[in-house]
């Protein structure tokens, strides 16, 4: 894959590993390897640190954070690069409501700013309904149905989708 394409993409996986360093250095990593000026790095990192409510953790070792704080750092590290495409795999799985809320709020703000496509995998239908413009229901490795979020959740066309969103077991 072309490096210029890779630099337009950011990915956050479950339990994304943080480096043994400060919150600031973890978030700044992607900007540093892109060769950005120190002033730009400092401004961007401080901006996302504030947006993610991590100001009091800036100089703390990232490995000493709670799981919710660590996940906020992982998502901040992805967003600070201002990717064109952001891929998230269960970005709030096992997080408490306050951490989930912070991540969701920042993702909504980032999307509203335009220029970024977010593809998120989640089993949380409430979250999908809150955040998504479009939803795809995938089962057994196949896309069963794909539609605008409100349409899929209120009037799904496929029986399997209907059963899933109403809480019935589909397997």
C-alpha atoms as a printed R data frame, in Angstrom:
    type eleno elety resid chain resno       x       y      z
1   ATOM     1    CA   UNK     A     1   0.000   0.000  0.000
2   ATOM     2    CA   UNK     A     2   1.243   3.456 -0.939
3   ATOM     3    CA   UNK     A     3   2.559   5.448  2.059
4   ATOM     4    CA   UNK     A     4   0.529   8.516  1.040
5   ATOM     5    CA   UNK     A     5  -2.652   6.428  1.301
6   ATOM     6    CA   UNK     A     6  -1.597   4.997  4.664
7   ATOM     7    CA   UNK     A     7  -1.140   8.510  6.013
8   ATOM     8    CA   UNK     A     8  -4.766   9.336  5.184
9   ATOM     9    CA   UNK     A     9  -6.029   6.421  7.302
10  ATOM    10    CA   UNK     A    10  -6.154   5.920 11.068
11  ATOM    11    CA   UNK     A    11  -7.209   2.736 12.859
12  ATOM    12    CA   UNK     A    12  -8.140   2.124 16.492
13  ATOM    13    CA   UNK     A    13  -8.368  -1.521 17.522
14  ATOM    14    CA   UNK     A    14  -9.683  -2.993 20.788
15  ATOM    15    CA   UNK     A    15  -7.135  -2.714 23.563
16  ATOM    16    CA   UNK     A    16  -4.931  -0.566 21.338
17  ATOM    17    CA   UNK     A    17  -1.459  -0.609 22.852
18  ATOM    18    CA   UNK     A    18  -0.033   2.578 24.221
19  ATOM    19    CA   UNK     A    19   3.683   3.241 24.298
20  ATOM    20    CA   UNK     A    20   5.671   3.452 27.516
21  ATOM    21    CA   UNK     A    21   5.722   7.236 27.637
22  ATOM    22    CA   UNK     A    22   3.592  10.215 28.479
23  ATOM    23    CA   UNK     A    23   0.082  10.796 27.225
24  ATOM    24    CA   UNK     A    24   1.479  13.710 25.203
25  ATOM    25    CA   UNK     A    25   4.166  11.591 23.517
26  ATOM    26    CA   UNK     A    26   1.676   8.816 22.721
27  ATOM    27    CA   UNK     A    27  -0.721  11.225 21.037
28  ATOM    28    CA   UNK     A    28   2.093  13.086 19.255
29  ATOM    29    CA   UNK     A    29   3.643   9.923 17.783
30  ATOM    30    CA   UNK     A    30   1.806   9.949 14.440
31  ATOM    31    CA   UNK     A    31   2.585  13.608 13.890
32  ATOM    32    CA   UNK     A    32   6.261  13.112 14.745
33  ATOM    33    CA   UNK     A    33   6.740  10.282 12.266
34  ATOM    34    CA   UNK     A    34   5.085  12.458  9.618
35  ATOM    35    CA   UNK     A    35   7.815  15.055 10.243
36  ATOM    36    CA   UNK     A    36   5.517  17.836 11.412
37  ATOM    37    CA   UNK     A    37   6.959  20.946 13.046
38  ATOM    38    CA   UNK     A    38   7.188  20.914 16.846
39  ATOM    39    CA   UNK     A    39   4.894  23.932 17.134
40  ATOM    40    CA   UNK     A    40   2.198  22.205 15.051
41  ATOM    41    CA   UNK     A    41   2.586  19.011 17.076
42  ATOM    42    CA   UNK     A    42   2.275  20.902 20.352
43  ATOM    43    CA   UNK     A    43  -0.830  22.808 19.190
44  ATOM    44    CA   UNK     A    44  -2.625  19.774 17.768
45  ATOM    45    CA   UNK     A    45  -1.809  17.515 20.704
46  ATOM    46    CA   UNK     A    46  -2.907  20.073 23.282
47  ATOM    47    CA   UNK     A    47  -6.135  20.590 21.324
48  ATOM    48    CA   UNK     A    48  -7.074  16.881 21.344
49  ATOM    49    CA   UNK     A    49  -5.902  16.428 24.930
50  ATOM    50    CA   UNK     A    50  -8.342  19.148 25.940
51  ATOM    51    CA   UNK     A    51 -11.177  17.788 23.773
52  ATOM    52    CA   UNK     A    52 -10.751  14.328 25.316
53  ATOM    53    CA   UNK     A    53 -10.642  15.690 28.875
54  ATOM    54    CA   UNK     A    54  -7.076  14.542 29.432
55  ATOM    55    CA   UNK     A    55  -5.430  17.859 30.395
56  ATOM    56    CA   UNK     A    56  -4.581  16.632 33.879
57  ATOM    57    CA   UNK     A    57  -2.947  13.510 32.385
58  ATOM    58    CA   UNK     A    58  -0.660  15.188 29.804
59  ATOM    59    CA   UNK     A    59   2.599  14.266 31.558
60  ATOM    60    CA   UNK     A    60   1.412  11.002 33.109
61  ATOM    61    CA   UNK     A    61   2.732   7.681 31.805
62  ATOM    62    CA   UNK     A    62   0.085   6.331 29.436
63  ATOM    63    CA   UNK     A    63   0.471   2.816 30.804
64  ATOM    64    CA   UNK     A    64  -0.679   4.023 34.236
65  ATOM    65    CA   UNK     A    65  -4.067   5.187 32.942
66  ATOM    66    CA   UNK     A    66  -7.424   3.562 33.554
67  ATOM    67    CA   UNK     A    67  -8.825   1.563 30.637
68  ATOM    68    CA   UNK     A    68 -11.231   4.386 29.772
69  ATOM    69    CA   UNK     A    69  -8.488   7.001 29.817
70  ATOM    70    CA   UNK     A    70  -6.230   4.734 27.754
71  ATOM    71    CA   UNK     A    71  -8.948   4.300 25.138
72  ATOM    72    CA   UNK     A    72  -9.438   8.063 24.968
73  ATOM    73    CA   UNK     A    73  -5.679   8.391 24.330
74  ATOM    74    CA   UNK     A    74  -5.853   5.748 21.583
75  ATOM    75    CA   UNK     A    75  -8.705   7.541 19.800
76  ATOM    76    CA   UNK     A    76  -6.991  10.920 20.317
77  ATOM    77    CA   UNK     A    77  -3.782   9.500 18.801
78  ATOM    78    CA   UNK     A    78  -5.778   8.532 15.705
79  ATOM    79    CA   UNK     A    79  -7.705  11.806 15.412
80  ATOM    80    CA   UNK     A    80  -4.737  14.127 15.935
81  ATOM    81    CA   UNK     A    81  -3.424  13.134 12.495
82  ATOM    82    CA   UNK     A    82  -6.684  14.420 10.946
83  ATOM    83    CA   UNK     A    83  -7.247  11.308  8.850
84  ATOM    84    CA   UNK     A    84  -9.500  11.182  5.838
85  ATOM    85    CA   UNK     A    85 -10.660   7.701  6.909
86  ATOM    86    CA   UNK     A    86 -10.983   6.574 10.528
87  ATOM    87    CA   UNK     A    87 -11.611   2.885 11.241
88  ATOM    88    CA   UNK     A    88 -12.783   2.008 14.752
89  ATOM    89    CA   UNK     A    89 -13.296  -1.517 16.069
90  ATOM    90    CA   UNK     A    90 -15.501  -1.431 19.182
91  ATOM    91    CA   UNK     A    91 -13.990   1.881 20.368
92  ATOM    92    CA   UNK     A    92 -16.021   1.994 23.587
93  ATOM    93    CA   UNK     A    93 -16.383  -1.703 24.428
94  ATOM    94    CA   UNK     A    94 -16.244  -2.278 28.189
95  ATOM    95    CA   UNK     A    95 -16.003   1.434 28.970
96  ATOM    96    CA   UNK     A    96 -18.105   3.229 31.548
97  ATOM    97    CA   UNK     A    97 -20.721   5.776 30.415
98  ATOM    98    CA   UNK     A    98 -18.574   8.885 31.099
99  ATOM    99    CA   UNK     A    99 -15.662   7.623 28.963
100 ATOM   100    CA   UNK     A   100 -18.059   6.391 26.281
101 ATOM   101    CA   UNK     A   101 -19.748   9.794 26.248
102 ATOM   102    CA   UNK     A   102 -16.473  11.671 25.847
103 ATOM   103    CA   UNK     A   103 -15.383   9.495 22.926
104 ATOM   104    CA   UNK     A   104 -18.785   9.722 21.241
105 ATOM   105    CA   UNK     A   105 -18.894  13.513 21.630
106 ATOM   106    CA   UNK     A   106 -15.445  13.984 20.105
107 ATOM   107    CA   UNK     A   107 -16.262  11.612 17.233
108 ATOM   108    CA   UNK     A   108 -19.467  13.538 16.478
109 ATOM   109    CA   UNK     A   109 -17.550  16.834 16.523
110 ATOM   110    CA   UNK     A   110 -14.822  15.433 14.267
111 ATOM   111    CA   UNK     A   111 -17.363  14.138 11.748
112 ATOM   112    CA   UNK     A   112 -19.296  17.414 11.819
113 ATOM   113    CA   UNK     A   113 -16.099  19.209 10.838
114 ATOM   114    CA   UNK     A   114 -16.265  17.366  7.522
115 ATOM   115    CA   UNK     A   115 -13.568  15.741  5.482
116 ATOM   116    CA   UNK     A   116 -13.505  12.489  7.449
117 ATOM   117    CA   UNK     A   117 -15.276   9.202  6.870
118 ATOM   118    CA   UNK     A   118 -15.682   7.085 10.004
119 ATOM   119    CA   UNK     A   119 -16.212   3.335  9.719
120 ATOM   120    CA   UNK     A   120 -17.048   1.822 13.096
121 ATOM   121    CA   UNK     A   121 -17.683  -1.747 14.118
122 ATOM   122    CA   UNK     A   122 -19.950  -2.072 17.135
123 ATOM   123    CA   UNK     A   123 -22.349  -4.524 18.721
124 ATOM   124    CA   UNK     A   124 -23.972  -1.618 20.554
125 ATOM   125    CA   UNK     A   125 -27.096  -0.827 18.528
126 ATOM   126    CA   UNK     A   126 -27.904   2.213 20.662
127 ATOM   127    CA   UNK     A   127 -24.481   3.647 19.895
128 ATOM   128    CA   UNK     A   128 -24.838   2.900 16.192
129 ATOM   129    CA   UNK     A   129 -28.163   4.702 16.191
130 ATOM   130    CA   UNK     A   130 -26.649   7.720 17.992
131 ATOM   131    CA   UNK     A   131 -23.565   8.045 15.808
132 ATOM   132    CA   UNK     A   132 -24.151   6.583 12.368
133 ATOM   133    CA   UNK     A   133 -25.475   8.102  9.185
134 ATOM   134    CA   UNK     A   134 -25.557   4.672  7.561
135 ATOM   135    CA   UNK     A   135 -25.519   1.201  9.112
136 ATOM   136    CA   UNK     A   136 -24.662  -2.190  7.702
137 ATOM   137    CA   UNK     A   137 -25.840  -5.312  9.513
138 ATOM   138    CA   UNK     A   138 -23.227  -8.010  8.944
139 ATOM   139    CA   UNK     A   139 -23.927 -11.627  9.844
140 ATOM   140    CA   UNK     A   140 -21.866 -14.693  8.993
141 ATOM   141    CA   UNK     A   141 -19.408 -12.575  7.031
142 ATOM   142    CA   UNK     A   142 -22.140 -11.201  4.740
143 ATOM   143    CA   UNK     A   143 -23.768  -7.797  4.589
144 ATOM   144    CA   UNK     A   144 -27.414  -8.642  5.244
145 ATOM   145    CA   UNK     A   145 -28.706  -5.101  4.984
146 ATOM   146    CA   UNK     A   146 -27.275  -1.614  4.595
147 ATOM   147    CA   UNK     A   147 -29.333   1.560  4.872
148 ATOM   148    CA   UNK     A   148 -29.552   4.986  6.491
149 ATOM   149    CA   UNK     A   149 -29.399   4.421 10.261
150 ATOM   150    CA   UNK     A   150 -32.906   5.608 11.052
151 ATOM   151    CA   UNK     A   151 -34.387   3.488  8.274
152 ATOM   152    CA   UNK     A   152 -32.507   0.348  9.270
153 ATOM   153    CA   UNK     A   153 -33.501   0.681 12.924
154 ATOM   154    CA   UNK     A   154 -37.119   1.694 12.377
155 ATOM   155    CA   UNK     A   155 -38.108  -0.260  9.264
156 ATOM   156    CA   UNK     A   156 -35.559  -2.919  8.299
157 ATOM   157    CA   UNK     A   157 -36.280  -4.749  5.072
158 ATOM   158    CA   UNK     A   158 -34.638  -8.057  5.982
159 ATOM   159    CA   UNK     A   159 -36.194 -10.443  8.513
160 ATOM   160    CA   UNK     A   160 -32.771 -11.328  9.968
161 ATOM   161    CA   UNK     A   161 -32.069  -7.638 10.600
162 ATOM   162    CA   UNK     A   162 -35.509  -7.162 12.161
163 ATOM   163    CA   UNK     A   163 -34.958 -10.100 14.505
164 ATOM   164    CA   UNK     A   164 -31.512  -8.847 15.506
165 ATOM   165    CA   UNK     A   165 -32.534  -5.265 16.266
166 ATOM   166    CA   UNK     A   166 -35.507  -6.452 18.322
167 ATOM   167    CA   UNK     A   167 -33.239  -8.556 20.509
168 ATOM   168    CA   UNK     A   168 -34.086 -11.997 19.218
169 ATOM   169    CA   UNK     A   169 -31.285 -14.487 18.749
170 ATOM   170    CA   UNK     A   170 -30.357 -14.898 15.109
171 ATOM   171    CA   UNK     A   171 -27.940 -17.816 15.353
